[in-house]
mmCIF file of C-alpha atoms in Angstrom:
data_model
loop_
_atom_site.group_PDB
_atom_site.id
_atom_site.type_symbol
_atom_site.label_atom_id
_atom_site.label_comp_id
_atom_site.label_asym_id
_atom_site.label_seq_id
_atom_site.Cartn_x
_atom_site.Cartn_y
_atom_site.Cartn_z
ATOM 1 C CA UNK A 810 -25.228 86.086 -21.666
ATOM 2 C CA UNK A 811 -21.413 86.919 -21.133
ATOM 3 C CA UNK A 812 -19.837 87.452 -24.675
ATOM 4 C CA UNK A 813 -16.922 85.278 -24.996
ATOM 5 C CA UNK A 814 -14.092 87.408 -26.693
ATOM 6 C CA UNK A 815 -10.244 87.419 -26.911
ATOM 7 C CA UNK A 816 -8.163 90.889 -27.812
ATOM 8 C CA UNK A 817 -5.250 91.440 -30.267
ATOM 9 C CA UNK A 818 -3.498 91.442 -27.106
ATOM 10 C CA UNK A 819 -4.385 87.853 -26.355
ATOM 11 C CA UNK A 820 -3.339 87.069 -30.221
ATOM 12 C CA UNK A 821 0.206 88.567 -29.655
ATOM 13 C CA UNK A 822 1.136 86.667 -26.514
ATOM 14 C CA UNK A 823 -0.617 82.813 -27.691
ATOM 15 C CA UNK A 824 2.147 83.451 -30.690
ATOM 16 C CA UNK A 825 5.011 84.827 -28.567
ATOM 17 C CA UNK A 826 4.216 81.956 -26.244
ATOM 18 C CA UNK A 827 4.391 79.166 -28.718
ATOM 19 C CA UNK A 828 6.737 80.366 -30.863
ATOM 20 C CA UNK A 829 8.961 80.443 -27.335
ATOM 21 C CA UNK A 830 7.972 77.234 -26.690
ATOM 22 C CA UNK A 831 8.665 75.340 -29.933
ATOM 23 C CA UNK A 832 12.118 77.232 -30.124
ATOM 24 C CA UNK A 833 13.337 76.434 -26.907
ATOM 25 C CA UNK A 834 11.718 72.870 -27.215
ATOM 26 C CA UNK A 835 13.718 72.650 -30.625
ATOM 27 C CA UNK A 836 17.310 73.353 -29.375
ATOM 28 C CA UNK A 837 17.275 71.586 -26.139
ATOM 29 C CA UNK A 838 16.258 68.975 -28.265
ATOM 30 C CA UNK A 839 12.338 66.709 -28.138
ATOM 31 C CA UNK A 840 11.088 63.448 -28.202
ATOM 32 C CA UNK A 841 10.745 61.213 -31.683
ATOM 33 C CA UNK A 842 7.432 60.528 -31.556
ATOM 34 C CA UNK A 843 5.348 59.161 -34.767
ATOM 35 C CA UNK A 844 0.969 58.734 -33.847
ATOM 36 C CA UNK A 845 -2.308 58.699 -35.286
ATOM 37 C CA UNK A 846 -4.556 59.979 -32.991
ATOM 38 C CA UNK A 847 -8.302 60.277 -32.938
ATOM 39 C CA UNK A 848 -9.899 62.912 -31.405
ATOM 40 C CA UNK A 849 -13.475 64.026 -30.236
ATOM 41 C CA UNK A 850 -13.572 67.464 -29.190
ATOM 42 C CA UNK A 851 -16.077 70.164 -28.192
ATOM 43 C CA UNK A 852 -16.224 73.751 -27.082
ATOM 44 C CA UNK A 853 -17.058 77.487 -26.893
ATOM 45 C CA UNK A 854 -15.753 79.996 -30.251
ATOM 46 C CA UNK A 855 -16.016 83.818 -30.073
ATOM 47 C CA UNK A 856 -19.263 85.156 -30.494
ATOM 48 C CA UNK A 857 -17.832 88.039 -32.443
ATOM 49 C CA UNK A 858 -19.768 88.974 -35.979
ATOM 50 C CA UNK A 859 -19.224 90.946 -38.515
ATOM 51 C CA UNK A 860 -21.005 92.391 -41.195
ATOM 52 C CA UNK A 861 -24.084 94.594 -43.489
ATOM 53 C CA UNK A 862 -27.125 93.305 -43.970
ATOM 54 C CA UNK A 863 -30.311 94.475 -46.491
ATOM 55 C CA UNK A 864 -33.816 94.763 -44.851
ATOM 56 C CA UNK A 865 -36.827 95.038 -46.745
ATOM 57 C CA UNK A 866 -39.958 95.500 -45.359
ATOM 58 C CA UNK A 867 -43.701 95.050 -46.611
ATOM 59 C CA UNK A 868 -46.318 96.020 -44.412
ATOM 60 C CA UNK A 869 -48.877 93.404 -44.980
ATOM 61 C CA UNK A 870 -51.937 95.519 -44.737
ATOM 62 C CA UNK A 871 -51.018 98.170 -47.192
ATOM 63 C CA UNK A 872 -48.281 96.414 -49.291
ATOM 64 C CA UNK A 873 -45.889 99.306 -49.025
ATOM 65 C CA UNK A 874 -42.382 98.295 -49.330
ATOM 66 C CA UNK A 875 -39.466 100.006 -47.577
ATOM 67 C CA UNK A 876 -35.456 98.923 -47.658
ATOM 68 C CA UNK A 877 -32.902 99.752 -45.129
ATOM 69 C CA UNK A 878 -29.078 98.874 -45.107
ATOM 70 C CA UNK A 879 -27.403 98.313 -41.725
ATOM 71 C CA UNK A 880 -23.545 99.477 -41.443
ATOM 72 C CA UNK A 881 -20.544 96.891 -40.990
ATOM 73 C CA UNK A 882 -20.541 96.588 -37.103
ATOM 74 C CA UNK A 883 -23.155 93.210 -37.197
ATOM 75 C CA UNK A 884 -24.209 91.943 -33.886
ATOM 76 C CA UNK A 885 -22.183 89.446 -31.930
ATOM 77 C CA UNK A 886 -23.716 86.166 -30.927
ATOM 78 C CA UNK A 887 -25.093 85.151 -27.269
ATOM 79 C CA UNK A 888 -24.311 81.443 -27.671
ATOM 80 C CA UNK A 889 -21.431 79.823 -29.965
ATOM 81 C CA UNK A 890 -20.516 76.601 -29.958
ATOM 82 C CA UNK A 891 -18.346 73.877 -31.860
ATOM 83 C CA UNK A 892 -18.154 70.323 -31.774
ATOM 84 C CA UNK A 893 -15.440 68.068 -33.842
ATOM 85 C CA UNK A 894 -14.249 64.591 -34.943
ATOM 86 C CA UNK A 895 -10.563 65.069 -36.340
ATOM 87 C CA UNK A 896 -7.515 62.191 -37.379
ATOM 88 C CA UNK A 897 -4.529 63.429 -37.115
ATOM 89 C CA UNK A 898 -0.806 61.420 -38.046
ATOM 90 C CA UNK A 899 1.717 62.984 -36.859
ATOM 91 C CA UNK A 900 5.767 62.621 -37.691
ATOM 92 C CA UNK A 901 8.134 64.513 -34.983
ATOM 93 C CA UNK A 902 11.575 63.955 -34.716
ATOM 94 C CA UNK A 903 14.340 65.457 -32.638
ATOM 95 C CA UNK A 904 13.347 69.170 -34.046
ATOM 96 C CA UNK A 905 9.817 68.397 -34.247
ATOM 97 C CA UNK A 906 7.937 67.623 -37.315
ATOM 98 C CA UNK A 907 5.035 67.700 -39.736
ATOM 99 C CA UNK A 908 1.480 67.223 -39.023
ATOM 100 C CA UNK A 909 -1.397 66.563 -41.159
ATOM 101 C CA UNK A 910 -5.131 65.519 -40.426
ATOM 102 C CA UNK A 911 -8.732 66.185 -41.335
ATOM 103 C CA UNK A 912 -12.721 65.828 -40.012
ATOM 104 C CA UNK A 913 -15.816 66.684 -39.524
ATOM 105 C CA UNK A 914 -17.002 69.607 -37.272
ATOM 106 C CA UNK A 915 -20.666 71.157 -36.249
ATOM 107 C CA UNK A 916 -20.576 74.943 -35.222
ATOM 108 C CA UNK A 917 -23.987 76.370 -33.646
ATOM 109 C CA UNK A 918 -24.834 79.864 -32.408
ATOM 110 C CA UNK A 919 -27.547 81.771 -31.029
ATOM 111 C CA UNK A 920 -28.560 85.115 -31.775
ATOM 112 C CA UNK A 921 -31.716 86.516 -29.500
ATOM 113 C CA UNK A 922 -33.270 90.085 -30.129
ATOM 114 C CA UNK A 923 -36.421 90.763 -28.442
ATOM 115 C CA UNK A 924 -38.674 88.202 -29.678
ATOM 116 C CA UNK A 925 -36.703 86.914 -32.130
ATOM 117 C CA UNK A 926 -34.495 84.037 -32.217
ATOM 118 C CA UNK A 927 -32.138 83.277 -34.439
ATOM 119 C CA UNK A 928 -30.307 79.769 -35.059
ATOM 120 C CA UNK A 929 -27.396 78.848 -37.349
ATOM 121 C CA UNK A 930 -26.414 75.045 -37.317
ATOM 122 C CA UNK A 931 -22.949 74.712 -39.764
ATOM 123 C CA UNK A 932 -21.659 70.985 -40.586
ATOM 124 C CA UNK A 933 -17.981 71.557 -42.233
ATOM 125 C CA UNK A 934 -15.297 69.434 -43.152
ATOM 126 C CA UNK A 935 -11.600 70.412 -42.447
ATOM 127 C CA UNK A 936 -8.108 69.800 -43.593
ATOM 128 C CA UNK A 937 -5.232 70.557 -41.604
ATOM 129 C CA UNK A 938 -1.330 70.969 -42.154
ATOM 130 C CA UNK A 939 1.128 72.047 -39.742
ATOM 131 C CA UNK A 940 4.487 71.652 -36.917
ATOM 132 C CA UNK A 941 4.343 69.662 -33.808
ATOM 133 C CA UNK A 942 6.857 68.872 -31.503
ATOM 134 C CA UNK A 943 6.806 66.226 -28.503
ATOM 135 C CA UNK A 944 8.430 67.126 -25.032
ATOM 136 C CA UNK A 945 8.380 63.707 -24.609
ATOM 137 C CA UNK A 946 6.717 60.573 -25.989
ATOM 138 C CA UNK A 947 3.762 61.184 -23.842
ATOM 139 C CA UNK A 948 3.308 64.461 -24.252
ATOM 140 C CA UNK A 949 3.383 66.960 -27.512
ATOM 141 C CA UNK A 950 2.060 70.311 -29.184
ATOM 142 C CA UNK A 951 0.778 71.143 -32.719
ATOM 143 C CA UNK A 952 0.507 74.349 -34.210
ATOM 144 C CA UNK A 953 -1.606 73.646 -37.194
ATOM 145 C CA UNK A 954 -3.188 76.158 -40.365
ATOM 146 C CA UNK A 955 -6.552 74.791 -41.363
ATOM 147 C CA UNK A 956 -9.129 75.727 -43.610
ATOM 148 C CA UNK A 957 -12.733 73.925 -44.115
ATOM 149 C CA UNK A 958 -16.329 74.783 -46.348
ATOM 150 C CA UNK A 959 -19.765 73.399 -45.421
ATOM 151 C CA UNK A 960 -23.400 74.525 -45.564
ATOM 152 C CA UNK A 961 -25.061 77.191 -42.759
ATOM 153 C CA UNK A 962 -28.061 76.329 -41.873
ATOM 154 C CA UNK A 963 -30.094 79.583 -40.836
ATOM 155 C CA UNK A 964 -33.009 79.509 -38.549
ATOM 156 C CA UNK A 965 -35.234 82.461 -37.859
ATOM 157 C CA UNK A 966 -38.312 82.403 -35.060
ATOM 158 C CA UNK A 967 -40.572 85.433 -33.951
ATOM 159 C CA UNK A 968 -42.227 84.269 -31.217
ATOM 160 C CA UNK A 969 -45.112 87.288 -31.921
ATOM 161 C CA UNK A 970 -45.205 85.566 -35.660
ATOM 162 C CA UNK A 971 -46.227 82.307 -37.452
ATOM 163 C CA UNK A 972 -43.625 82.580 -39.731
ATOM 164 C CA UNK A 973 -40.379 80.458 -39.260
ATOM 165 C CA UNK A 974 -37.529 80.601 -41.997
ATOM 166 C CA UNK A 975 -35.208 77.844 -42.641
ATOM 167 C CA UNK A 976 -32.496 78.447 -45.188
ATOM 168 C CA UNK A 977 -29.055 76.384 -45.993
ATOM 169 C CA UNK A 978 -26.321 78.575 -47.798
ATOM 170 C CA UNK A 979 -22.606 77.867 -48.427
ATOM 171 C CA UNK A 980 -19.911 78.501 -45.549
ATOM 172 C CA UNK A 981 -16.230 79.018 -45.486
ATOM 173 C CA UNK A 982 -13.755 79.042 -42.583
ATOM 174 C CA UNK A 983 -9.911 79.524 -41.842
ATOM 175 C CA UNK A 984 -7.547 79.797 -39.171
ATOM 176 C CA UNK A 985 -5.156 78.387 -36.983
ATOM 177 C CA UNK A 986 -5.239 76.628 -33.824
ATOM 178 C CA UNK A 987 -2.651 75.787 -31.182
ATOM 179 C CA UNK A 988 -2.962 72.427 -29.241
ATOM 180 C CA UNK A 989 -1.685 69.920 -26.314
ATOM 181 C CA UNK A 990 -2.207 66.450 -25.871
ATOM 182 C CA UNK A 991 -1.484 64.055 -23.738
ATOM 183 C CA UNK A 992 -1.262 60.326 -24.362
ATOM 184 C CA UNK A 993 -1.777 57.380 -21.349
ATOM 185 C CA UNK A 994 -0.041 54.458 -22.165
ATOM 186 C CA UNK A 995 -0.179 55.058 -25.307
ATOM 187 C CA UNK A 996 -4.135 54.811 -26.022
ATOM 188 C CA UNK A 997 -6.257 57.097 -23.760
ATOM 189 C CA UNK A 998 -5.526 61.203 -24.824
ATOM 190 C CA UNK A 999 -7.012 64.036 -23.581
ATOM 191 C CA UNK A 1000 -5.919 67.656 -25.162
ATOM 192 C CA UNK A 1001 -6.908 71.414 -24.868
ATOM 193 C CA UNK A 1002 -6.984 73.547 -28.293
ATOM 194 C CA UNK A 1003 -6.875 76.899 -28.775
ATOM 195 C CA UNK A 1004 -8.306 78.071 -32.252
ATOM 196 C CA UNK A 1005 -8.455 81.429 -33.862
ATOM 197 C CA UNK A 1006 -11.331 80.923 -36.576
ATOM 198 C CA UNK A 1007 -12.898 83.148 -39.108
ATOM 199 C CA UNK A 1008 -16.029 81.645 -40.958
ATOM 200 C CA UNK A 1009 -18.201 83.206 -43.396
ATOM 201 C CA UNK A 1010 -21.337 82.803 -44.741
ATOM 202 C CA UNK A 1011 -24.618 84.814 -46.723
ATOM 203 C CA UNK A 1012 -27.873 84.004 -45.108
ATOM 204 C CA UNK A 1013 -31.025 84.954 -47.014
ATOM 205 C CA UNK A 1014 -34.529 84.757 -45.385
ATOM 206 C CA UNK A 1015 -37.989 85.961 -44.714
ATOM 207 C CA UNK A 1016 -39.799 86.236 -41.647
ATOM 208 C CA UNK A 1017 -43.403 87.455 -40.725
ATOM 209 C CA UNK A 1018 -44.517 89.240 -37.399
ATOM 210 C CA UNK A 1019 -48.230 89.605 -38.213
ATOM 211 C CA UNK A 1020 -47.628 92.860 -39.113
ATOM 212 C CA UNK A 1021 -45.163 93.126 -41.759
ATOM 213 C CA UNK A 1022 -42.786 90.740 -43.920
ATOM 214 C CA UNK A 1023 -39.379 90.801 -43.604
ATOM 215 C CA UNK A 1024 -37.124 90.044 -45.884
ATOM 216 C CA UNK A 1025 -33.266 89.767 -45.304
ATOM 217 C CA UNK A 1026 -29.816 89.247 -46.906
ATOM 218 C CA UNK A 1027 -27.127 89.013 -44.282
ATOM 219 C CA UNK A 1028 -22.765 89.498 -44.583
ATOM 220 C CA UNK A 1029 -21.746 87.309 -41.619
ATOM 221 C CA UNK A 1030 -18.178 86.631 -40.543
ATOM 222 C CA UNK A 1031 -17.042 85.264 -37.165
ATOM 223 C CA UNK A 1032 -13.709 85.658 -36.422
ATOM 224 C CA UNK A 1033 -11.906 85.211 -33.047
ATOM 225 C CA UNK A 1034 -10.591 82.670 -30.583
ATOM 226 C CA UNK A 1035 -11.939 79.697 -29.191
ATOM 227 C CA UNK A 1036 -11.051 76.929 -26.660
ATOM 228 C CA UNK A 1037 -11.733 73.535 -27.016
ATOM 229 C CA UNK A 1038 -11.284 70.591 -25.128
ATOM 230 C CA UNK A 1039 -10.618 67.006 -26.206
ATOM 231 C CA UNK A 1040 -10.359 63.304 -25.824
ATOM 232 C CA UNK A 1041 -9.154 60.521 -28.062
ATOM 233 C CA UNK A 1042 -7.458 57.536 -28.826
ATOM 234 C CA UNK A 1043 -3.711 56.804 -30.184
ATOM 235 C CA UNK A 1044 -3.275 53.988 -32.849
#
């Protein structure tokens, strides 16, 4: 599976680009625009993770326990996905203007390794504070801070096992995200997002493959950009 990744690189020119774009949009002067928009959106974030994790392992026969401690480089996620239900109000004037909002989100990856398969399912609920500006009243941009906390749900099959372990622990994330929309007469929107995202969370869990019992406690942290696409209403 292709690992969907962005560079520094990539980070320097989205903010060169916008902050461009909301300068020159501020002195040739935008569109008033006031909304409250709904929005459904779904898409791919970066399957880049970080972070140690603490293996201990019993054989099952013997009893005999051994520990090992993996470094900081983690292993990056084959799927990653995010789906979202955010209302936004939004007050721009002639030099754009402040935008605030809030809503629910789901994030799911996928992590495969031989004949393991892992599964982490994260509701979270955002707030979000930030600038937009309107080119005109049809058409505007946000550039919005957010931050959100929810619980990971952590999923771990062996298909050589009969052991499946299901854990929930607490999860953090942060970032910003840079957005378009476009409104039809003013009801029908459809928007593209661009979010940089780090999320955290401590998984704990056992697993069994016949042989031995493992049992884990995991450092994760994705962090990276994302794209998203949306559709919503205006009120």
């Amino acid at each position: 599976m292709t690992h969907f990744k962005f560079t520094a690189c990539s980070l320097q020119l989205l903010t060169l680009a916008g902050a461009a774009f909301f300068a020159g949009s501020a002195s040739l002067g935008a569109a008033e625009l006031t909304f409250l928009d709904l929005r459904l959106g779904g898409g791919v974030l970066s399957n880049d993770y970080k972070g140690a994790s603490s293996i201990t392992v019993t054989n099952n026969s013997s009893n005999v326990t051994t520990s090992t401690n993996s470094g900081e480089d983690g292993r990056d996620a084959d799927q990653n996905y995010r789906g979202q239900l955010q209302l936004v109000w939004g007050f721009l004037g002639p030099a754009g203007g402040l935008v605030v909002g809030g809503g629910i989100a789901a994030n799911q990856s996928r992590f495969k390794n031989g004949t393991q398969t892992t599964e982490v399912t994260t509701p979270v609920v955002d707030v979000l504070v930030g600038y937009g500006i309107a080119v005109i009243p049809e058409w505007h941009f946000e550039l919005t801070p957010f931050a959100g906390a929810g619980r990971s749900y952590f999923s771990v099959t062996d298909s050589n096992g009969s052991y499946t372990s299901k854990d929930w622990g607490k999860y953090v994330e942060y970032g910003a995200k840079l957005g378009t929309y476009y409104t039809f007469n003013q009801s029908f929107q459809i928007g593209l997002e661009v979010p940089y995202l780090v999320g955290k969370f401590d998984p704990e869990y056992n697993h069994n493959d016949n042989n031995n019992t493992y049992t884990v406690s995991d450092s994760r942290k994705n962090q990276g950009f994302g794209v998203l696409l949306t559709v919503g209403a205006r009120f």
